[in-house]
Amino acid sequence: MAKNWKTIAVGLNLDIPESDLEKAQTSLDSLDKAFQPLVRILPHDTEPAVMFQCQPEENQ
Amino acid sequence: MTIQEAAAALRARKVSSVELTSEALDRTARLDQKLKAFITVMDESARSRAQRADAELSRGIDRGPLHGIPVAVKDVFSTKGVRTTCGSKLFANHVPDHNAAVVERLESAGAVLIGKTNMHELAYGITSTNPHFGAVRNPWDLDRIPGGSSGGSGAAVAADLVFMAMGSDTGGSIRIPASFCGTVGLKPTFGRVSRFGVLPLDFSLDHMGPLTHTVRDAAVTLNALAGFDPRDETCSRQAVEDYLPAKTISIRDVRIGLPENFYFDQADPAVTQAVRRMGETAQSLGARLLLVRVPDIAALNTVGRVILLCEASALMERYLAQRDNFGADVLALLDQGRLLPATDYVNAQRLRRVMKQEFQDLWKQVDCLFVPTTPTSAPRIGQATLKFGDKEEDARLASTRLVRGINVLGLPALSMPCGWDDLGLPLGLQIIGSPFQEALILRVGAALEDATDFGQRLPTGIA
């Protein structure tokens, strides 16, 4: 189901004017349409590529 | 003249750094009214630095091939005491108290910094039509964009204002201007060149690299820049090599992959022909040309867009109440990034890991890939769409389509001139390598450069 970007903007209390939201909608809809099918086939145990690393000196 | 030729002339006392620098500054003063390639020209400090470079050389102090060579850096690189705007109204009066690592290394190598180049606002776009500092023009045709976001660097090198200009590349921002301006552009592996002191667009996609006249000049510059820097947590400890290709090069048995999917599906026929011809040239030099299927690049681009939208908006969030300080196109992207949920960002980073693995399998088959850098030559300023047959595509998305995904994987990629279209505009070949294989892609690029003359034609759009 397509996301309602205007509702998201209102919910997050973002100060994005209505006319600018209209512009964002088309681009985000097409991005989301391409992105969500990729997410659906991700193996469950795949970790993100960005990792936090705890360095030894932090414990000293 | 190339960096290597200028370096030889300096050591033979045929020319001085003061003369080279004066020529660069004079030419910039003469042509930059049209080109808008610079935001800040550092006339006084450049002349004084050139004098110092000459004095050192005469005392036998030789800092290497960049010693005394006039260069420029994109206005994202912090310069101590010299304003660093990032092409943005927000930072119009920002004067850093330190130098970026890249600037430090260029100075240690003796380069003479003549100025800070113009760019797409906040490095977030590919036109370099900057609403605050003027639209950068392409030296091949002043009515066309130079590409971006490092458009000023591309224009400055193409117009022969400097020997080298540094760029940054988050989704093609070194390679696109290199392609549109007919220069060489090198995006090294993520972590090869320190990001310290660069105003960031995106923490995990930003790469720093040079735009130059020749492949060997890019290699000379990388030799000065590469190496670990503890101030950049993503900087690699991988050993640095000598990246400069030998005078006589062999690329015998190098396995070059020519993708049979994605890269040539929607491209100007002139681009397709030019890239394939470069493949044939490499083959005639002894390389092995292999048809390969590449992983899903469209998916990789989608993942890259989600990561970029989220990270850039997170970075700029604190400024977004000042909407009048942003250009319309950049503000639109920043708005989009604020609307994407955190789950999308995390999932994009998970997909990134999967795609990295898929590409690792590809590197078992080939040593590098030959693909176009951009699917067309430079579009006109203000041109919103590009046409491929009966299909129309957003000009920004089309121009980043063949370069963006490579940033997601952090792979090294070199763009070099490979021909011209019917309008006489330059076209770019992109050579993509596996992680930290800069020496290999530079060697292949230099071999092609030696065998062709595509890098030797000068722009006709300026006097």
Short mmCIF file of C-alpha atoms in Angstrom, two decimals:
data_model
loop_
_atom_site.label_atom_id
_atom_site.label_comp_id
_atom_site.label_asym_id
_atom_site.label_seq_id
_atom_site.Cartn_x
_atom_site.Cartn_y
_atom_site.Cartn_z
CA MET A 1 0.00 0.00 0.00
CA ALA A 2 1.31 3.45 -0.93
CA LYS A 3 2.42 5.60 1.97
CA ASN A 4 0.56 8.81 2.71
CA TRP A 5 3.47 11.24 2.82
CA LYS A 6 1.27 14.17 3.79
CA THR A 7 0.03 12.31 6.86
CA ILE A 8 3.60 11.40 7.76
CA ALA A 9 4.62 15.08 7.47
CA VAL A 10 1.73 16.13 9.72
CA GLY A 11 2.45 13.33 12.20
CA LEU A 12 6.09 14.34 12.46
CA ASN A 13 5.09 18.00 12.69
CA LEU A 14 7.38 18.89 9.78
CA ASP A 15 7.13 22.44 8.51
CA ILE A 16 6.94 21.48 4.84
CA PRO A 17 4.51 23.64 2.86
CA GLU A 18 1.67 21.83 1.06
CA SER A 19 3.01 22.73 -2.40
CA ASP A 20 6.43 21.28 -1.56
CA LEU A 21 4.82 18.11 -0.21
CA GLU A 22 3.04 17.67 -3.54
CA LYS A 23 6.44 17.76 -5.28
CA ALA A 24 7.94 15.24 -2.85
CA GLN A 25 5.04 12.82 -3.23
CA THR A 26 5.65 11.73 -6.83
CA SER A 27 9.34 11.14 -6.31
CA LEU A 28 8.88 9.29 -3.01
CA ASP A 29 6.08 7.14 -4.40
CA SER A 30 8.28 5.89 -7.23
CA LEU A 31 11.24 5.35 -4.90
CA ASP A 32 9.09 3.44 -2.41
CA LYS A 33 7.63 1.32 -5.21
CA ALA A 34 11.14 0.25 -6.22
CA PHE A 35 12.44 -0.13 -2.66
CA GLN A 36 9.81 -2.15 -0.78
CA PRO A 37 10.02 -5.26 -3.01
CA LEU A 38 13.77 -5.41 -2.26
CA VAL A 39 13.11 -5.32 1.47
CA ARG A 40 10.59 -8.14 1.23
CA ILE A 41 13.23 -10.57 -0.05
CA LEU A 42 15.94 -9.66 2.48
CA PRO A 43 17.13 -12.66 4.50
CA HIS A 44 15.90 -12.22 8.07
CA ASP A 45 19.33 -12.36 9.68
CA THR A 46 21.03 -9.79 7.43
CA GLU A 47 22.64 -7.08 9.52
CA PRO A 48 23.04 -3.48 8.35
CA ALA A 49 26.31 -2.53 6.63
CA VAL A 50 26.85 0.33 9.07
CA MET A 51 28.29 -1.06 12.30
CA PHE A 52 29.19 0.45 15.62
CA GLN A 53 32.58 -0.74 16.83
CA CYS A 54 33.51 -0.53 20.48
CA GLN A 55 37.19 0.31 20.72
CA PRO A 56 39.29 -1.19 23.59
CA GLU A 57 40.45 2.21 24.87
CA GLU A 58 36.85 3.15 25.68
CA ASN A 59 36.94 0.65 28.55
CA GLN A 60 40.00 2.14 30.16
CA MET B 1 50.62 20.69 -20.24
CA THR B 2 50.21 17.83 -17.74
CA ILE B 3 51.38 17.72 -14.12
CA GLN B 4 54.19 15.41 -15.13
CA GLU B 5 55.32 17.73 -17.96
CA ALA B 6 55.14 20.78 -15.69
CA ALA B 7 57.06 18.95 -12.96
CA ALA B 8 59.82 18.11 -15.46
CA ALA B 9 59.90 21.69 -16.75
CA LEU B 10 60.15 23.03 -13.18
CA ARG B 11 63.12 20.81 -12.42
CA ALA B 12 64.80 21.70 -15.71
CA ARG B 13 64.36 25.40 -14.76
CA LYS B 14 62.45 25.95 -18.00
CA VAL B 15 59.59 27.42 -16.01
CA SER B 16 59.04 28.52 -12.40
CA SER B 17 56.14 27.87 -10.07
CA VAL B 18 55.60 31.64 -9.94
CA GLU B 19 55.19 31.67 -13.73
CA LEU B 20 52.85 28.66 -13.74
CA THR B 21 50.80 30.17 -10.91
CA SER B 22 50.62 33.63 -12.53
CA GLU B 23 49.44 32.02 -15.75
CA ALA B 24 46.77 30.04 -13.88
CA LEU B 25 45.58 33.13 -12.00
CA ASP B 26 45.60 35.33 -15.13
CA ARG B 27 43.69 32.76 -17.15
CA THR B 28 41.21 32.34 -14.31
CA ALA B 29 40.71 36.11 -14.09
CA ARG B 30 40.14 36.23 -17.86
CA LEU B 31 37.79 33.26 -18.26
CA ASP B 32 36.00 32.80 -14.99
CA GLN B 33 33.54 35.62 -15.62
CA LYS B 34 32.04 33.24 -18.17
CA LEU B 35 32.71 29.90 -16.51
CA LYS B 36 31.90 30.67 -12.85
CA ALA B 37 34.20 27.79 -11.94
CA PHE B 38 35.51 29.44 -8.77
CA ILE B 39 33.83 30.69 -5.61
CA THR B 40 37.05 32.02 -4.09
CA VAL B 41 40.35 32.78 -5.83
CA MET B 42 43.33 32.88 -3.46
CA ASP B 43 45.54 35.21 -5.52
CA GLU B 44 47.86 36.52 -2.81
CA SER B 45 48.47 33.28 -0.90
CA ALA B 46 48.94 31.36 -4.16
CA ARG B 47 51.64 33.75 -5.39
CA SER B 48 53.43 33.61 -2.07
CA ARG B 49 53.23 29.83 -1.94
CA ALA B 50 54.61 29.62 -5.50
CA GLN B 51 57.57 31.78 -4.48
CA ARG B 52 58.21 29.42 -1.57
CA ALA B 53 57.98 26.40 -3.90
CA ASP B 54 60.56 27.94 -6.23
CA ALA B 55 62.84 28.82 -3.34
CA GLU B 56 62.66 25.27 -2.00
CA LEU B 57 63.44 23.74 -5.38
CA SER B 58 66.43 26.02 -5.81
CA ARG B 59 67.69 24.86 -2.37
CA GLY B 60 67.26 21.23 -3.44
CA ILE B 61 64.11 20.62 -1.41
CA ASP B 62 61.86 18.57 -3.68
CA ARG B 63 58.45 17.55 -2.37
CA GLY B 64 57.57 15.43 -5.39
CA PRO B 65 55.64 15.81 -8.63
CA LEU B 66 53.02 18.23 -7.24
CA HIS B 67 55.70 20.63 -5.98
CA GLY B 68 54.95 24.09 -7.39
CA ILE B 69 51.91 22.94 -9.38
CA PRO B 70 48.80 25.20 -9.35
CA VAL B 71 45.72 23.29 -8.19
CA ALA B 72 42.23 23.98 -6.84
CA VAL B 73 39.88 22.26 -4.41
CA LYS B 74 36.11 22.09 -4.41
CA ASP B 75 34.59 24.41 -1.84
CA VAL B 76 33.69 21.50 0.46
CA PHE B 77 37.30 21.14 1.64
CA SER B 78 38.02 23.19 4.75
CA THR B 79 40.79 25.73 4.29
CA LYS B 80 42.20 27.43 7.37
CA GLY B 81 41.39 31.14 7.29
CA VAL B 82 39.73 30.92 3.87
CA ARG B 83 35.95 30.72 3.63
CA THR B 84 34.48 27.33 2.81
CA THR B 85 30.91 27.67 1.59
CA CYS B 86 29.93 24.21 0.36
CA GLY B 87 28.15 26.20 -2.34
CA SER B 88 25.53 27.14 0.23
CA LYS B 89 24.13 30.39 1.54
CA LEU B 90 24.21 28.78 5.00
CA PHE B 91 28.01 28.67 4.97
CA ALA B 92 28.63 31.81 2.90
CA ASN B 93 30.70 33.30 5.72
CA HIS B 94 32.08 30.09 7.21
CA VAL B 95 35.83 30.40 7.76
CA PRO B 96 37.35 27.18 9.14
CA ASP B 97 40.14 27.21 11.70
CA HIS B 98 41.75 24.10 10.21
CA ASN B 99 42.61 22.50 6.87
CA ALA B 100 40.96 19.38 5.50
CA ALA B 101 43.30 16.36 5.41
CA VAL B 102 43.32 16.60 1.61
CA VAL B 103 44.44 20.23 1.76
CA GLU B 104 47.14 19.33 4.31
CA ARG B 105 48.45 16.58 2.08
CA LEU B 106 48.42 18.74 -1.04
CA GLU B 107 50.32 21.45 0.83
CA SER B 108 52.84 18.92 2.15
CA ALA B 109 53.33 17.77 -1.43
CA GLY B 110 54.14 21.36 -2.39
CA ALA B 111 51.03 22.04 -4.50
CA VAL B 112 49.97 25.67 -4.92
CA LEU B 113 46.30 26.15 -4.07
CA ILE B 114 44.90 28.93 -6.25
CA GLY B 115 41.29 28.72 -5.13
CA LYS B 116 38.06 27.00 -4.16
CA THR B 117 35.84 25.77 -6.94
CA ASN B 118 32.12 26.32 -7.43
CA MET B 119 29.77 23.37 -7.11
CA HIS B 120 26.21 22.23 -6.84
CA GLU B 121 24.72 23.64 -3.64
CA LEU B 122 25.76 21.41 -0.70
CA ALA B 123 27.15 18.90 -3.24
CA TYR B 124 23.55 17.70 -3.58
CA GLY B 125 22.92 17.60 -7.32
CA ILE B 126 24.55 17.19 -10.68
CA THR B 127 24.00 20.46 -12.56
CA SER B 128 26.25 22.88 -10.59
CA THR B 129 23.66 25.52 -11.48
CA ASN B 130 24.27 27.17 -8.13
CA PRO B 131 21.58 29.67 -7.08
CA HIS B 132 23.95 31.52 -4.72
CA PHE B 133 27.30 31.57 -6.53
CA GLY B 134 26.24 31.36 -10.17
CA ALA B 135 25.73 28.57 -12.68
CA VAL B 136 29.00 26.86 -13.65
CA ARG B 137 29.32 26.61 -17.44
CA ASN B 138 30.77 23.78 -19.46
CA PRO B 139 33.91 24.92 -21.34
CA TRP B 140 32.87 22.79 -24.34
CA ASP B 141 29.58 24.67 -24.70
CA LEU B 142 28.73 27.49 -22.33
CA ASP B 143 25.00 26.75 -22.61
CA ARG B 144 25.53 23.31 -21.08
CA ILE B 145 26.08 22.11 -17.53
CA PRO B 146 29.53 20.88 -16.52
CA GLY B 147 27.95 18.14 -14.43
CA GLY B 148 28.20 18.02 -10.68
CA SER B 149 28.38 18.33 -7.96
CA SER B 150 32.10 19.04 -8.57
CA GLY B 151 31.21 21.11 -11.66
CA GLY B 152 33.63 23.96 -10.94
CA SER B 153 36.48 21.47 -10.62
CA GLY B 154 35.57 19.84 -13.95
CA ALA B 155 35.26 23.20 -15.70
CA ALA B 156 38.51 24.53 -14.17
CA VAL B 157 40.52 21.53 -15.37
CA ALA B 158 38.87 21.35 -18.79
CA ALA B 159 39.46 25.08 -19.37
CA ASP B 160 43.09 24.56 -18.34
CA LEU B 161 42.86 26.98 -15.42
CA VAL B 162 44.59 24.46 -13.14
CA PHE B 163 46.41 21.15 -13.56
CA MET B 164 44.24 19.38 -10.99
CA ALA B 165 41.12 20.17 -9.02
CA MET B 166 39.79 18.08 -6.15
CA GLY B 167 36.22 16.90 -6.11
CA SER B 168 33.97 14.89 -3.85
CA ASP B 169 31.71 12.10 -5.07
CA THR B 170 28.61 10.89 -3.21
CA GLY B 171 26.64 9.60 -6.18
CA GLY B 172 28.85 10.39 -9.17
CA SER B 173 29.98 13.94 -8.38
CA ILE B 174 33.57 13.47 -9.59
CA ARG B 175 32.85 11.15 -12.50
CA ILE B 176 29.87 13.02 -13.97
CA PRO B 177 31.74 16.34 -14.40
CA ALA B 178 34.74 14.40 -15.69
CA SER B 179 32.51 12.81 -18.34
CA PHE B 180 30.70 16.03 -19.30
CA CYS B 181 33.86 18.17 -19.31
CA GLY B 182 36.19 15.69 -21.05
CA THR B 183 38.59 15.26 -18.13
CA VAL B 184 39.80 12.34 -16.07
CA GLY B 185 38.08 11.86 -12.70
CA LEU B 186 39.08 9.33 -10.06
CA LYS B 187 36.83 8.20 -7.22
CA PRO B 188 39.07 6.08 -4.99
CA THR B 189 37.82 3.28 -2.74
CA PHE B 190 35.83 4.44 0.32
CA GLY B 191 38.43 4.93 3.06
CA ARG B 192 41.42 5.37 0.72
CA VAL B 193 41.45 9.18 1.03
CA SER B 194 40.61 10.88 4.32
CA ARG B 195 37.32 12.74 4.60
CA PHE B 196 38.56 14.76 7.58
CA GLY B 197 37.70 18.43 7.23
CA VAL B 198 35.23 17.98 4.38
CA LEU B 199 31.75 19.40 4.87
CA PRO B 200 29.82 16.15 4.51
CA LEU B 201 26.77 15.39 2.41
CA ASP B 202 26.54 11.75 3.43
CA PHE B 203 28.61 9.89 6.05
CA SER B 204 28.81 6.57 4.24
CA LEU B 205 28.81 7.57 0.57
CA ASP B 206 31.21 10.57 0.32
CA HIS B 207 34.50 9.92 -1.49
CA MET B 208 37.31 12.40 -2.27
CA GLY B 209 39.32 12.36 -5.48
CA PRO B 210 40.98 14.39 -8.24
CA LEU B 211 39.92 15.66 -11.66
CA THR B 212 42.88 15.98 -14.02
CA HIS B 213 43.91 16.15 -17.68
CA THR B 214 45.42 12.68 -17.74
CA VAL B 215 45.18 9.34 -15.96
CA ARG B 216 48.80 9.58 -14.82
CA ASP B 217 48.09 13.00 -13.30
CA ALA B 218 45.25 11.43 -11.31
CA ALA B 219 47.68 8.73 -10.16
CA VAL B 220 50.27 11.31 -9.14
CA THR B 221 47.62 13.09 -7.09
CA LEU B 222 46.41 9.88 -5.46
CA ASN B 223 50.00 9.14 -4.45
CA ALA B 224 49.94 12.38 -2.47
CA LEU B 225 46.50 11.83 -0.93
CA ALA B 226 46.18 8.15 -0.10
CA GLY B 227 46.77 6.84 3.39
CA PHE B 228 45.38 6.29 6.85
CA ASP B 229 44.14 9.24 8.87
CA PRO B 230 42.97 8.55 12.45
CA ARG B 231 40.75 11.65 12.33
CA ASP B 232 38.44 9.90 9.82
CA GLU B 233 36.99 6.78 11.44
CA THR B 234 36.22 5.26 8.03
CA CYS B 235 39.75 5.76 6.74
CA SER B 236 41.47 2.50 5.86
CA ARG B 237 44.76 1.09 7.14
CA GLN B 238 45.13 -0.85 3.85
CA ALA B 239 48.72 -0.42 2.60
CA VAL B 240 49.26 2.37 0.09
CA GLU B 241 50.85 1.51 -3.27
CA ASP B 242 52.66 3.53 -5.88
CA TYR B 243 49.69 4.31 -8.12
CA LEU B 244 51.65 5.86 -11.01
CA PRO B 245 51.57 3.57 -14.05
CA ALA B 246 54.90 2.85 -15.67
CA LYS B 247 55.91 4.54 -18.93
CA THR B 248 55.46 1.29 -20.79
CA ILE B 249 52.41 -0.58 -19.62
CA SER B 250 51.18 -4.10 -20.17
CA ILE B 251 47.53 -4.94 -19.67
CA ARG B 252 47.97 -8.39 -21.13
CA ASP B 253 45.49 -10.89 -19.66
CA VAL B 254 43.68 -8.26 -17.58
CA ARG B 255 40.08 -9.51 -17.48
CA ILE B 256 37.76 -6.69 -18.51
CA GLY B 257 34.04 -7.23 -18.02
CA LEU B 258 31.63 -5.66 -20.49
CA PRO B 259 28.15 -5.90 -18.95
CA GLU B 260 25.43 -7.39 -21.12
CA ASN B 261 22.71 -6.08 -18.81
CA PHE B 262 21.75 -2.64 -17.48
CA TYR B 263 24.63 -0.34 -18.46
CA PHE B 264 23.93 -0.15 -22.19
CA ASP B 265 20.14 -0.56 -22.01
CA GLN B 266 19.38 3.18 -22.10
CA ALA B 267 22.29 5.14 -23.50
CA ASP B 268 23.00 7.39 -26.44
CA PRO B 269 24.28 5.15 -29.30
CA ALA B 270 27.40 7.34 -29.53
CA VAL B 271 28.17 6.53 -25.89
CA THR B 272 27.64 2.80 -26.38
CA GLN B 273 29.88 2.77 -29.45
CA ALA B 274 32.62 4.80 -27.78
CA VAL B 275 32.76 2.55 -24.71
CA ARG B 276 32.70 -0.65 -26.76
CA ARG B 277 35.48 0.76 -28.96
CA MET B 278 37.59 1.29 -25.85
CA GLY B 279 36.96 -2.35 -24.97
CA GLU B 280 38.21 -3.37 -28.39
CA THR B 281 41.28 -1.15 -27.96
CA ALA B 282 42.02 -2.83 -24.63
CA GLN B 283 41.59 -6.21 -26.31
CA SER B 284 44.06 -5.20 -29.02
CA LEU B 285 46.53 -4.43 -26.21
CA GLY B 286 46.22 -7.96 -24.88
CA ALA B 287 43.42 -7.63 -22.34
CA ARG B 288 40.67 -10.26 -22.23
CA LEU B 289 37.21 -8.84 -22.93
CA LEU B 290 34.45 -10.85 -21.25
CA LEU B 291 30.71 -10.40 -21.48
CA VAL B 292 29.30 -10.52 -17.95
CA ARG B 293 25.99 -10.15 -16.18
CA VAL B 294 26.23 -7.62 -13.36
CA PRO B 295 24.08 -7.69 -10.20
CA ASP B 296 20.88 -5.60 -10.10
CA ILE B 297 22.26 -2.05 -10.51
CA ALA B 298 18.79 -0.49 -10.55
CA ALA B 299 18.24 -1.98 -7.08
CA LEU B 300 21.65 -0.74 -5.99
CA ASN B 301 20.71 2.77 -7.16
CA THR B 302 17.45 2.59 -5.23
CA VAL B 303 19.30 1.59 -2.07
CA GLY B 304 21.78 4.41 -2.66
CA ARG B 305 18.99 6.94 -3.01
CA VAL B 306 17.34 5.85 0.25
CA ILE B 307 20.65 6.03 2.14
CA LEU B 308 21.55 9.42 0.66
CA LEU B 309 18.12 10.97 1.26
CA CYS B 310 18.15 9.86 4.91
CA GLU B 311 21.77 10.70 5.76
CA ALA B 312 21.77 14.08 4.00
CA SER B 313 18.51 15.14 5.66
CA ALA B 314 19.76 13.99 9.05
CA LEU B 315 22.86 16.15 8.54
CA MET B 316 20.96 19.22 7.40
CA GLU B 317 17.94 18.93 9.71
CA ARG B 318 19.08 21.72 12.01
CA TYR B 319 19.11 24.20 9.13
CA LEU B 320 15.82 23.24 7.52
CA ALA B 321 13.75 25.89 9.28
CA GLN B 322 15.65 28.41 7.13
CA ARG B 323 13.91 27.33 3.93
CA ASP B 324 14.78 30.54 2.06
CA ASN B 325 18.47 29.69 2.35
CA PHE B 326 18.17 26.63 0.09
CA GLY B 327 17.76 26.31 -3.64
CA ALA B 328 14.50 24.66 -4.71
CA ASP B 329 16.00 21.39 -5.99
CA VAL B 330 18.13 20.79 -2.88
CA LEU B 331 15.26 21.67 -0.55
CA ALA B 332 13.02 19.19 -2.37
CA LEU B 333 15.54 16.37 -1.77
CA LEU B 334 15.99 17.36 1.88
CA ASP B 335 12.21 17.32 2.37
CA GLN B 336 12.01 13.84 0.85
CA GLY B 337 14.68 12.55 3.22
CA ARG B 338 12.79 13.76 6.28
CA LEU B 339 9.73 11.79 5.26
CA LEU B 340 11.39 8.39 4.88
CA PRO B 341 10.98 6.17 7.95
CA ALA B 342 13.98 4.93 9.95
CA THR B 343 13.06 1.35 9.03
CA ASP B 344 13.75 2.19 5.36
CA TYR B 345 17.19 3.51 6.26
CA VAL B 346 18.11 0.42 8.26
CA ASN B 347 16.79 -1.90 5.57
CA ALA B 348 18.75 0.00 2.90
CA GLN B 349 21.90 -0.62 4.93
CA ARG B 350 20.97 -4.31 5.21
CA LEU B 351 20.47 -4.50 1.43
CA ARG B 352 23.85 -2.83 1.02
CA ARG B 353 25.49 -5.81 2.73
CA VAL B 354 23.70 -8.29 0.44
CA MET B 355 24.70 -6.36 -2.69
CA LYS B 356 28.32 -6.12 -1.57
CA GLN B 357 28.39 -9.91 -1.46
CA GLU B 358 26.86 -10.18 -4.95
CA PHE B 359 29.60 -7.93 -6.34
CA GLN B 360 32.31 -9.96 -4.59
CA ASP B 361 31.21 -12.89 -6.73
CA LEU B 362 31.57 -10.75 -9.86
CA TRP B 363 35.21 -9.95 -9.02
CA LYS B 364 36.00 -13.67 -9.25
CA GLN B 365 35.21 -13.45 -12.98
CA VAL B 366 36.76 -10.10 -13.95
CA ASP B 367 39.39 -7.61 -12.78
CA CYS B 368 37.46 -4.51 -13.82
CA LEU B 369 34.34 -3.38 -15.66
CA PHE B 370 34.07 -1.08 -18.70
CA VAL B 371 30.82 0.90 -18.66
CA PRO B 372 29.73 4.39 -19.67
CA THR B 373 30.07 7.10 -17.02
CA THR B 374 26.99 8.96 -18.22
CA PRO B 375 24.42 7.80 -20.78
CA THR B 376 24.69 11.07 -22.74
CA SER B 377 26.98 14.05 -23.18
CA ALA B 378 26.33 17.20 -21.13
CA PRO B 379 22.68 18.37 -21.09
CA ARG B 380 21.76 22.03 -21.59
CA ILE B 381 21.47 24.27 -18.53
CA GLY B 382 17.88 23.97 -17.31
CA GLN B 383 17.17 20.80 -19.31
CA ALA B 384 14.87 18.72 -17.10
CA THR B 385 14.66 15.48 -19.07
CA LEU B 386 16.75 13.35 -21.41
CA LYS B 387 15.34 11.26 -24.24
CA PHE B 388 16.34 7.68 -25.02
CA GLY B 389 14.42 6.51 -28.07
CA ASP B 390 10.80 7.15 -27.19
CA LYS B 391 11.46 7.16 -23.43
CA GLU B 392 11.98 10.32 -21.42
CA GLU B 393 13.92 10.26 -18.16
CA ASP B 394 14.56 12.85 -15.45
CA ALA B 395 17.96 14.37 -16.31
CA ARG B 396 19.30 14.05 -12.75
CA LEU B 397 18.31 10.42 -12.39
CA ALA B 398 19.60 9.57 -15.87
CA SER B 399 22.96 11.26 -15.29
CA THR B 400 23.50 9.42 -11.99
CA ARG B 401 22.08 6.07 -13.18
CA LEU B 402 25.45 4.56 -14.16
CA VAL B 403 27.52 5.94 -11.29
CA ARG B 404 25.42 6.14 -8.10
CA GLY B 405 25.40 2.46 -7.14
CA ILE B 406 29.19 2.26 -7.12
CA ASN B 407 29.26 4.62 -4.13
CA VAL B 408 27.00 2.27 -2.17
CA LEU B 409 29.70 -0.40 -2.53
CA GLY B 410 32.61 2.01 -2.05
CA LEU B 411 34.36 0.68 -5.16
CA PRO B 412 37.11 2.62 -6.98
CA ALA B 413 36.10 4.02 -10.36
CA LEU B 414 37.88 6.06 -12.99
CA SER B 415 36.19 8.18 -15.64
CA MET B 416 38.22 9.10 -18.71
CA PRO B 417 37.44 10.62 -22.11
CA CYS B 418 36.55 8.01 -24.74
CA GLY B 419 35.18 9.99 -27.67
CA TRP B 420 32.77 12.69 -28.76
CA ASP B 421 29.16 12.75 -29.88
CA ASP B 422 27.77 14.38 -33.04
CA LEU B 423 27.76 17.76 -31.28
CA GLY B 424 31.49 17.50 -30.56
CA LEU B 425 30.84 17.04 -26.82
CA PRO B 426 33.03 14.67 -24.79
CA LEU B 427 31.90 11.23 -23.61
CA GLY B 428 33.20 9.26 -20.65
CA LEU B 429 34.32 5.68 -20.09
CA GLN B 430 34.02 4.43 -16.51
CA ILE B 431 36.45 1.75 -15.35
CA ILE B 432 35.24 0.16 -12.11
CA GLY B 433 37.53 -2.00 -9.98
CA SER B 434 37.26 -4.14 -6.87
CA PRO B 435 38.10 -2.55 -3.49
CA PHE B 436 41.55 -0.91 -3.31
CA GLN B 437 42.42 -1.82 -6.91
CA GLU B 438 43.15 1.80 -7.86
CA ALA B 439 46.56 0.81 -9.28
CA LEU B 440 44.91 -1.63 -11.67
CA ILE B 441 42.22 0.71 -13.00
CA LEU B 442 44.78 3.50 -13.38
CA ARG B 443 47.10 1.14 -15.29
CA VAL B 444 44.30 0.09 -17.64
CA GLY B 445 43.24 3.74 -18.08
CA ALA B 446 46.80 4.86 -18.81
CA ALA B 447 47.25 2.07 -21.37
CA LEU B 448 44.11 3.26 -23.18
CA GLU B 449 45.21 6.87 -22.93
CA ASP B 450 48.56 5.97 -24.51
CA ALA B 451 46.78 4.13 -27.33
CA THR B 452 44.22 6.86 -28.13
CA ASP B 453 44.05 10.64 -28.36
CA PHE B 454 40.70 11.32 -26.72
CA GLY B 455 42.18 13.31 -23.86
CA GLN B 456 44.13 15.66 -26.09
CA ARG B 457 41.39 17.77 -27.70
CA LEU B 458 40.76 21.11 -25.99
CA PRO B 459 37.35 22.69 -25.38
CA THR B 460 36.04 24.96 -28.08
CA GLY B 461 33.47 26.84 -26.00
CA ILE B 462 35.94 29.32 -24.54
CA ALA B 463 38.74 31.49 -25.85
#
